[in-house]
mmCIF file of C-alpha atoms and ligand atoms in Angstrom:
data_model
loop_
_atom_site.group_PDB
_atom_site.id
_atom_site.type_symbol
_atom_site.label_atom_id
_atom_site.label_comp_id
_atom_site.label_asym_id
_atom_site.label_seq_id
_atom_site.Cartn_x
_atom_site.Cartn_y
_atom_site.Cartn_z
ATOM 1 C CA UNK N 1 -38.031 159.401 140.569
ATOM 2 C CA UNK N 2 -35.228 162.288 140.985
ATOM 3 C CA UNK N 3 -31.387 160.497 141.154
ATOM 4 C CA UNK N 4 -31.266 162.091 144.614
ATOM 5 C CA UNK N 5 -34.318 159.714 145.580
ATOM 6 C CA UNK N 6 -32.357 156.569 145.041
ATOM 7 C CA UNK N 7 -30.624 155.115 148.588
ATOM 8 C CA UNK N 8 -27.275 154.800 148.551
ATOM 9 C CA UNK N 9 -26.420 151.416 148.964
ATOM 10 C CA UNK N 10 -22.880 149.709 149.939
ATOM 11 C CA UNK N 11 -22.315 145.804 149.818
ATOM 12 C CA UNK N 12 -19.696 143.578 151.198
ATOM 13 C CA UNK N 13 -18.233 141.351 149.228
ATOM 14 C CA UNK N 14 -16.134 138.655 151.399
ATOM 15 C CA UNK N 15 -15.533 136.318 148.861
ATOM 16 C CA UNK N 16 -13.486 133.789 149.499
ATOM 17 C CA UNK N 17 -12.134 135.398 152.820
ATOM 18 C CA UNK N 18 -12.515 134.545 156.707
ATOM 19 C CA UNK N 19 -12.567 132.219 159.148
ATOM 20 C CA UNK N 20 -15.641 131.731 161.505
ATOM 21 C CA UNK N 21 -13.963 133.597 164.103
ATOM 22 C CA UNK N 22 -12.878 135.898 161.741
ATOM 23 C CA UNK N 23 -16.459 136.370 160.486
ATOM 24 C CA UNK N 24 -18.223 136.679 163.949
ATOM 25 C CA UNK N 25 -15.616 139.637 164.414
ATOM 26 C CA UNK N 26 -15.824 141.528 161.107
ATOM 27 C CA UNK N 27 -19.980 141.445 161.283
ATOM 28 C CA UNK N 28 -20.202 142.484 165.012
ATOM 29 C CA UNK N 29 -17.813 145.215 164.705
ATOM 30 C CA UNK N 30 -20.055 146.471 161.121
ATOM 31 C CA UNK N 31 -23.079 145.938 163.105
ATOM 32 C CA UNK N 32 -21.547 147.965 166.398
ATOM 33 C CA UNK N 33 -20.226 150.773 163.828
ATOM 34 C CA UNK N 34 -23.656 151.027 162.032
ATOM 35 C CA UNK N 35 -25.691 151.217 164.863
ATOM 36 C CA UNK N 36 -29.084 153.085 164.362
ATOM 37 C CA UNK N 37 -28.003 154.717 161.107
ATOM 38 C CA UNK N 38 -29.875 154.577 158.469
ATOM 39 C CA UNK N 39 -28.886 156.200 155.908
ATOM 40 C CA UNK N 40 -27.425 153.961 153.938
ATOM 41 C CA UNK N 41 -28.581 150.500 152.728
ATOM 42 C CA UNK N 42 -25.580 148.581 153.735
ATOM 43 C CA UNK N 43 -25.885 144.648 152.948
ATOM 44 C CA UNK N 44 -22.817 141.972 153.913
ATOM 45 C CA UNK N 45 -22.213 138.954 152.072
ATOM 46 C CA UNK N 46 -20.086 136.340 153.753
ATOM 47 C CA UNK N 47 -18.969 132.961 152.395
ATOM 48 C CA UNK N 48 -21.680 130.080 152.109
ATOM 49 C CA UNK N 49 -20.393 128.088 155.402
ATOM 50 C CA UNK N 50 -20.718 131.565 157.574
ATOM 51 C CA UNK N 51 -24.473 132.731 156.192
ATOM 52 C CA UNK N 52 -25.886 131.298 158.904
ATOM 53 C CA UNK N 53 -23.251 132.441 161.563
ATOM 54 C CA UNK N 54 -23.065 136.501 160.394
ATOM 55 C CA UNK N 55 -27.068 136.361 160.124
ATOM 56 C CA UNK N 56 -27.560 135.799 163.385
ATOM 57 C CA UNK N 57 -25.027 138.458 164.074
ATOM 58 C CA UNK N 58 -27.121 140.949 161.554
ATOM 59 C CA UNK N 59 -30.588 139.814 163.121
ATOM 60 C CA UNK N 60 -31.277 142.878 165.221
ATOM 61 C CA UNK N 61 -29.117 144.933 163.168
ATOM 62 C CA UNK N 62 -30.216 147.565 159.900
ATOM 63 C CA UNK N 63 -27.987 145.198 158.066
ATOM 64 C CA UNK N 64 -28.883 143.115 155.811
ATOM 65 C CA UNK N 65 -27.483 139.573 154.586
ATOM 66 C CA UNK N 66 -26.461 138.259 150.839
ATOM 67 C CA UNK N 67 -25.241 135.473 149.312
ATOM 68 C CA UNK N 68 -22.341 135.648 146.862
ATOM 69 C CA UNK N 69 -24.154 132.613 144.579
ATOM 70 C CA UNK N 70 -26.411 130.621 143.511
ATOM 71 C CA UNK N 71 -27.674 127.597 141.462
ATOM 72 C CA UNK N 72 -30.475 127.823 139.046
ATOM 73 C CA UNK N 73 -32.363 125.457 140.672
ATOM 74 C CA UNK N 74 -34.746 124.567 144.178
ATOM 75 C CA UNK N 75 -32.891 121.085 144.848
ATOM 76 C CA UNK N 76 -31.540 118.207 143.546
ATOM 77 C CA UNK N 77 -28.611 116.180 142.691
ATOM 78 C CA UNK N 78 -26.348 119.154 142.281
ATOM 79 C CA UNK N 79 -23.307 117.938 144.165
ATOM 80 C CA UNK N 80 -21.014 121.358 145.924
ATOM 81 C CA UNK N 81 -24.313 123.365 144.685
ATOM 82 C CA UNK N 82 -26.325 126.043 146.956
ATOM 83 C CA UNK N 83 -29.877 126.799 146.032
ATOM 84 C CA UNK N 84 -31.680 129.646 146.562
ATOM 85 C CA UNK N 85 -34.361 128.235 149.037
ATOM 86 C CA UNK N 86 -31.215 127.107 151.407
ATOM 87 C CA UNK N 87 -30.252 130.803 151.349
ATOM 88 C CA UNK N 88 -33.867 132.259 151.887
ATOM 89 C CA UNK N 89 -33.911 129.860 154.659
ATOM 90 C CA UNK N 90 -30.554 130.917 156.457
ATOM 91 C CA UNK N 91 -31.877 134.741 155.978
ATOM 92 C CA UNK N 92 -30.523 135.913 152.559
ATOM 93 C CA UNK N 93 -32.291 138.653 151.226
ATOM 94 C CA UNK N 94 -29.758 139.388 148.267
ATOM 95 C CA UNK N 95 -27.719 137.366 146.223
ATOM 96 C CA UNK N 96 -24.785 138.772 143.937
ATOM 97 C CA UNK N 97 -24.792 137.200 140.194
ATOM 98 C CA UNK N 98 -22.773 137.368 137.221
ATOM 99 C CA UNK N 99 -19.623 138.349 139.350
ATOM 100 C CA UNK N 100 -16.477 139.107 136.931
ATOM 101 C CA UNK N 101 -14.945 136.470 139.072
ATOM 102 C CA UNK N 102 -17.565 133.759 138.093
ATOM 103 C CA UNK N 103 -17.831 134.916 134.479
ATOM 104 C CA UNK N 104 -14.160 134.855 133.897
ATOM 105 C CA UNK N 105 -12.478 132.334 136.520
ATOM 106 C CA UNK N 106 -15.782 130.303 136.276
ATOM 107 C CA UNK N 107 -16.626 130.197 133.115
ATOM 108 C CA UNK N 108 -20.367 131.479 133.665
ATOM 109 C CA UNK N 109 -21.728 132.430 130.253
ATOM 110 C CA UNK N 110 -24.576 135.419 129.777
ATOM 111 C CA UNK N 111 -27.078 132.688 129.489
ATOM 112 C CA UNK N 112 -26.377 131.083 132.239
ATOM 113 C CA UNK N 113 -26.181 134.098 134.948
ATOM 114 C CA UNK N 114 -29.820 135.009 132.929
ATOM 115 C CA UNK N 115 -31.211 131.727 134.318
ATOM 116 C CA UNK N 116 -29.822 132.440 137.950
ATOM 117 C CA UNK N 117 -31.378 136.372 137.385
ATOM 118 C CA UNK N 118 -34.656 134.625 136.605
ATOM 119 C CA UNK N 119 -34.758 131.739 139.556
ATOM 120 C CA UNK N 120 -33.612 134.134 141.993
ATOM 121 C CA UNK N 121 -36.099 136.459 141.380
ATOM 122 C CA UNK N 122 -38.368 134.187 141.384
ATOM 123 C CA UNK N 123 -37.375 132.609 144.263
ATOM 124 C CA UNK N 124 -37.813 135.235 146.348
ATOM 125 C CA UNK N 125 -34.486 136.341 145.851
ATOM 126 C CA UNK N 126 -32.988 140.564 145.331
ATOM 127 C CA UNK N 127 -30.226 140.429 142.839
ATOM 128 C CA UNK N 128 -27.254 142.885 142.211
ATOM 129 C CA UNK N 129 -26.311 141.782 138.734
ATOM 130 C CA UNK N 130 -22.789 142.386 138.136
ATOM 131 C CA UNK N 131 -21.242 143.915 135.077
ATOM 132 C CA UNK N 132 -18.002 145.543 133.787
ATOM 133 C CA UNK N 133 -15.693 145.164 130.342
ATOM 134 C CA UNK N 134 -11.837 143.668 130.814
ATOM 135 C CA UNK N 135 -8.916 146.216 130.183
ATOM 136 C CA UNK N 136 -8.200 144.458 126.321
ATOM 137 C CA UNK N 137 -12.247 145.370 125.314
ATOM 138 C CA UNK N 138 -11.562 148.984 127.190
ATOM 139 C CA UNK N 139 -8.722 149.234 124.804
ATOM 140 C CA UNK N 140 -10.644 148.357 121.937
ATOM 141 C CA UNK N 141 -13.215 150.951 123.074
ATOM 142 C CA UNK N 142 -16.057 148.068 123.442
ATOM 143 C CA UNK N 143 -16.847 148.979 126.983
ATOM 144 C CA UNK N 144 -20.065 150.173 125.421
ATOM 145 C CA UNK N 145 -21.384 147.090 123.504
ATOM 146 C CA UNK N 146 -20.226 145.275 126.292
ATOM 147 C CA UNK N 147 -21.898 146.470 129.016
ATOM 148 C CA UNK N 148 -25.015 146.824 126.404
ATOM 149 C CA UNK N 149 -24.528 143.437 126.259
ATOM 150 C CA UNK N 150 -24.259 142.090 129.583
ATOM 151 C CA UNK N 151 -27.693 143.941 130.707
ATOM 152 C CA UNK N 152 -29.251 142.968 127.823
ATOM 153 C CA UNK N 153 -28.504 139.227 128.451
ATOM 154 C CA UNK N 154 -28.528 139.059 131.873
ATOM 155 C CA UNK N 155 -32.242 140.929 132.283
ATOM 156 C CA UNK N 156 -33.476 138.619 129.234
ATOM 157 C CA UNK N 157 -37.509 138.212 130.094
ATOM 158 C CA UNK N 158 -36.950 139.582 133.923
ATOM 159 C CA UNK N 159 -40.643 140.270 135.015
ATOM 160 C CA UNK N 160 -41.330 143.997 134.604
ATOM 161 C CA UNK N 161 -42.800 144.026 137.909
ATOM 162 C CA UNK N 162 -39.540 142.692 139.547
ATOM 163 C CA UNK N 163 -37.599 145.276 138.533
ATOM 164 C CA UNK N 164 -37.632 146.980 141.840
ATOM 165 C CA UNK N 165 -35.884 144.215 143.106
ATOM 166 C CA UNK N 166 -32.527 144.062 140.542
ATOM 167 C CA UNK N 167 -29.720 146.475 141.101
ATOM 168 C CA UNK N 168 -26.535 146.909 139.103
ATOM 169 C CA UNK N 169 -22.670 146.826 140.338
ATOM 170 C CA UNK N 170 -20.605 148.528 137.386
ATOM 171 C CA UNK N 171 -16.887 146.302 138.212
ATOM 172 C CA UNK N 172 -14.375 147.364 135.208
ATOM 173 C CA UNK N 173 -12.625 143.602 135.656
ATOM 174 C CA UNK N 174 -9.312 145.768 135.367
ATOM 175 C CA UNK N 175 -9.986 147.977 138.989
ATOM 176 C CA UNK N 176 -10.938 144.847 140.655
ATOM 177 C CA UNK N 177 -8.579 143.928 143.452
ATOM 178 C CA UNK N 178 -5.857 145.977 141.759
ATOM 179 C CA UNK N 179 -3.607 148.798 143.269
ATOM 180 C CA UNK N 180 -2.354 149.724 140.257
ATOM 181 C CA UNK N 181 -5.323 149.976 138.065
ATOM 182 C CA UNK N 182 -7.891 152.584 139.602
ATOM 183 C CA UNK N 183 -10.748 153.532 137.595
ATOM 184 C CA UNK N 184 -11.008 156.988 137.703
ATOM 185 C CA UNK N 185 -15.098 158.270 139.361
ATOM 186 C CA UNK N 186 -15.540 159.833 135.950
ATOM 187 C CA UNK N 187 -15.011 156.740 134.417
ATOM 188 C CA UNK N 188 -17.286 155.309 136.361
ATOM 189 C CA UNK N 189 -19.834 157.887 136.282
ATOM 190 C CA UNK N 190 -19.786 157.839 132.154
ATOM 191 C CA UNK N 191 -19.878 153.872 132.602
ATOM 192 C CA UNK N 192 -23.120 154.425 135.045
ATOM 193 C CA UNK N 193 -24.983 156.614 132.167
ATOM 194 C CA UNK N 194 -24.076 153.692 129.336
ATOM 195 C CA UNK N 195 -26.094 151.502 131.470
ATOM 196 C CA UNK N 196 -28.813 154.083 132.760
ATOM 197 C CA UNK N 197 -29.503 154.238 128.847
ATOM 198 C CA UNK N 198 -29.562 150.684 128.060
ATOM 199 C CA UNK N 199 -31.819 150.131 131.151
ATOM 200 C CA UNK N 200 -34.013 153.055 130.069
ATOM 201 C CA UNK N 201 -34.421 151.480 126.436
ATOM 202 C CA UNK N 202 -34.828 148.034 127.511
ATOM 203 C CA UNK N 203 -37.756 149.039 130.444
ATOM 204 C CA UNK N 204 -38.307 152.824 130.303
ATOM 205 C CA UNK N 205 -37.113 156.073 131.643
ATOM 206 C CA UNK N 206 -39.120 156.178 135.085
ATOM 207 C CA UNK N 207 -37.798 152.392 135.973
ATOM 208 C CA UNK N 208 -34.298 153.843 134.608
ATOM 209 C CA UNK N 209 -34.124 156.609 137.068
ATOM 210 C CA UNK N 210 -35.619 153.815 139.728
ATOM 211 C CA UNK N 211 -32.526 150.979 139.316
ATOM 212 C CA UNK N 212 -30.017 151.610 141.868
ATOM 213 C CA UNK N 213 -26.683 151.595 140.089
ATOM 214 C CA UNK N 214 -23.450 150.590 142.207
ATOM 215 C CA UNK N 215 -19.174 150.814 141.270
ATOM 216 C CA UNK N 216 -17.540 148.200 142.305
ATOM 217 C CA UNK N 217 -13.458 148.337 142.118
ATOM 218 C CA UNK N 218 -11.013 149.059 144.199
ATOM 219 C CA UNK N 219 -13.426 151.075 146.582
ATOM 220 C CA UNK N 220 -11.739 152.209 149.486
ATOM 221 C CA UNK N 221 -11.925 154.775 152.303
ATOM 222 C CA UNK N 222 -9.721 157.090 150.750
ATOM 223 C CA UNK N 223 -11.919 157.284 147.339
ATOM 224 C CA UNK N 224 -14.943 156.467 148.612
ATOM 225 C CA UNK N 225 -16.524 160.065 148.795
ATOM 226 C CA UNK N 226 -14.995 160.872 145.578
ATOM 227 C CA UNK N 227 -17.240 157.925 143.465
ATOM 228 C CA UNK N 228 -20.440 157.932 145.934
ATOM 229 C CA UNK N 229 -20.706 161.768 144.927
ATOM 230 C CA UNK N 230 -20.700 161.422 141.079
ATOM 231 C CA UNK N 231 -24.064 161.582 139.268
ATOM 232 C CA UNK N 232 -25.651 158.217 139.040
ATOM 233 C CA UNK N 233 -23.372 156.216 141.377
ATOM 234 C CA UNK N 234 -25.752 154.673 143.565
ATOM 235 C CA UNK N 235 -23.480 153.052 146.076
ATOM 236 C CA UNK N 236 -20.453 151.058 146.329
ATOM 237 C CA UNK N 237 -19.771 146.754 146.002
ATOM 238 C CA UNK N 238 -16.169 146.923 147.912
ATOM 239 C CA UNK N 239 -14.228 143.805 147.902
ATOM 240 C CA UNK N 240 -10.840 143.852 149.849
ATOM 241 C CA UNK N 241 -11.739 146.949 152.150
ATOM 242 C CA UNK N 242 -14.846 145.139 153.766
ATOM 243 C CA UNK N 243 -12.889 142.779 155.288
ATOM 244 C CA UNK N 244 -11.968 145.987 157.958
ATOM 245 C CA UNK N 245 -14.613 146.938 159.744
ATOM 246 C CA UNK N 246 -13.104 150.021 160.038
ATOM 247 C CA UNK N 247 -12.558 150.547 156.542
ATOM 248 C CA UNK N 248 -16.099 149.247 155.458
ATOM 249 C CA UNK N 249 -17.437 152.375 158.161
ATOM 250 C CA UNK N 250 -15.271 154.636 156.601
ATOM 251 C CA UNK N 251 -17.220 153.921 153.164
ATOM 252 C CA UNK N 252 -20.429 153.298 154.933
ATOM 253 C CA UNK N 253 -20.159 156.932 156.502
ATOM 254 C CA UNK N 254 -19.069 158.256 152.722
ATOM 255 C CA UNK N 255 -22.553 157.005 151.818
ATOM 256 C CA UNK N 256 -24.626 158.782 154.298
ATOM 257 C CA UNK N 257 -22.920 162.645 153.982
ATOM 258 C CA UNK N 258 -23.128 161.781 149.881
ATOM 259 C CA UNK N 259 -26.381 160.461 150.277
ATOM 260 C CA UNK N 260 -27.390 163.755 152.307
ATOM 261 C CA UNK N 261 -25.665 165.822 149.579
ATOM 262 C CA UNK N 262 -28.259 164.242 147.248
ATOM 263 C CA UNK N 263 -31.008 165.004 149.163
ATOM 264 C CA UNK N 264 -30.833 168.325 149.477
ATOM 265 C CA UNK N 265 -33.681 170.224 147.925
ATOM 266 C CA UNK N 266 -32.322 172.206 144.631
HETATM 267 P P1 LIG X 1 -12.121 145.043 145.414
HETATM 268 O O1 LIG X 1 -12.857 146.073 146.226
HETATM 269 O O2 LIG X 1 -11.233 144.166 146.229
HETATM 270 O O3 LIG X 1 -11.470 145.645 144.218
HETATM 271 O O4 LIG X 1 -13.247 144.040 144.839
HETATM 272 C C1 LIG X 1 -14.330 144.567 144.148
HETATM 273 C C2 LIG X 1 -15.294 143.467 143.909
HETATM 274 O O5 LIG X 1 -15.063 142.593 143.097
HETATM 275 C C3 LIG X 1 -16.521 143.450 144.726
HETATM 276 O O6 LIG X 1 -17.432 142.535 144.247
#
């Protein structure tokens, strides 16, 4: 597969954000904006108590719903726990894993976010596994061996055959949420082809140039263009600007003329 035969993708990540009015509001007005385009994967994922809610609003829509967690297991006595089944059943397709925000304010180790990787995929489950170094291991220059790391953990004995159903959000920890740390699209571009490697050497150069590969950081309307055009970014996992409808469009419509860039015939 060419790069320029790889979708651009871009995901909303809500976190911990909205009310159910609020959330009725945000997805209609991404669902109005989208319309019939196509161009671009785009995928929203609200907060657990609004899945339901925002899917309903997606239903007729290209859009597509995710979940921003999961627990490694069908049911059980797993008290403040969401399984995947409950989120197949309320019309999940994806679920985000290994978010910075869960490794770090969490406490999620490698092993564990392997065991949700697995489950999910298993499950039934598509799963953008997050990655990304802090600004102290950028420092020490171990961005590399981190990120080398983090794959190589977090796709431990994945099924080759669901491979087609993992992406990857690149999120430097330090561009997360921050105004006054901005990656730079090279860096994120040079961070992309670290993990385009390690993918490569872990399940081969065609599934390699197959894995869609998304930044995440700091993504906003104004730089939007500027990382969705670099070689090997696949899309964009934006944080504080998809709770605008306006300004999730904006990146949403930097997608589609990148995307058409790409596709271009040489
Ligand atoms: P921001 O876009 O707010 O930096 O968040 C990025 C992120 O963590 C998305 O998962």
């Amino acid at each position: 597969m060419k790069p320029g035969q790889r979708r651009k993708v871009v995901v909303g990540n809500w976190k911990m954000h909205t009310t159910a009015a609020e959330a009725t509001q945000l997805a209609q007005g991404v669902v109005d904006g989208v319309g019939n385009e196509d161009g671009v994967s785009v995928i929203l994922c609200p907060p657990f108590p609004y899945l339901a809610l925002v899917g309903a609003i997606l239903k007729r829509s290209r859009i597509t719903l995710g979940a921003q967690n999961m627990y490694p297991e069908k049911k059980g006595a797993f008290t403040g726990e969401v399984s995947p089944t409950m989120l197949l059943d309320v019309g999940c397709k994806y679920v985000i894993l290994g978010h910075s925000e869960r490794r770090h304010k969490m406490g999620e180790s490698d092993a564990f976010i392997n065991q949700k990787v697995r489950f999910a995929l298993a499950s039934g489950l598509d799963v953008i596994l997050c990655v990304g170094e802090t600004l102290e291991q950028r420092k020490a220059n171990q961005t590399e061996a981190m990120l080398d790391r983090q794959l190589n953990s977090g796709l431990a004995d994945v099924p080759v055959a669901d491979l087609p159903r993992i992406s990857i959000a690149y999120e430097p920890v330090w561009a997360i949420g921050n105004a006054d740390h901005h990656a730079t699209p090279q860096q994120a571009e040079d961070a992309h082809a670290i993990l385009r490697g390690r993918f490569s050497k872990l399940f081969g150069k065609e599934a390699a140039e197959a894995v869609t590969i998304q930044y995440g950081g700091s993504v906003e309307p104004d730089n939007a263009a500027a990382f969705l055009s670099r070689n090997g970014v696949d899309g964009a996992l934006v944080g504080g600007a998809s709770l605008k409808a306006d300004e999730l469009l904006a990146i949403v419509r930097a997608g589609i003329n990148e995307g058409r860039v790409e596709m271009q015939p040489t």
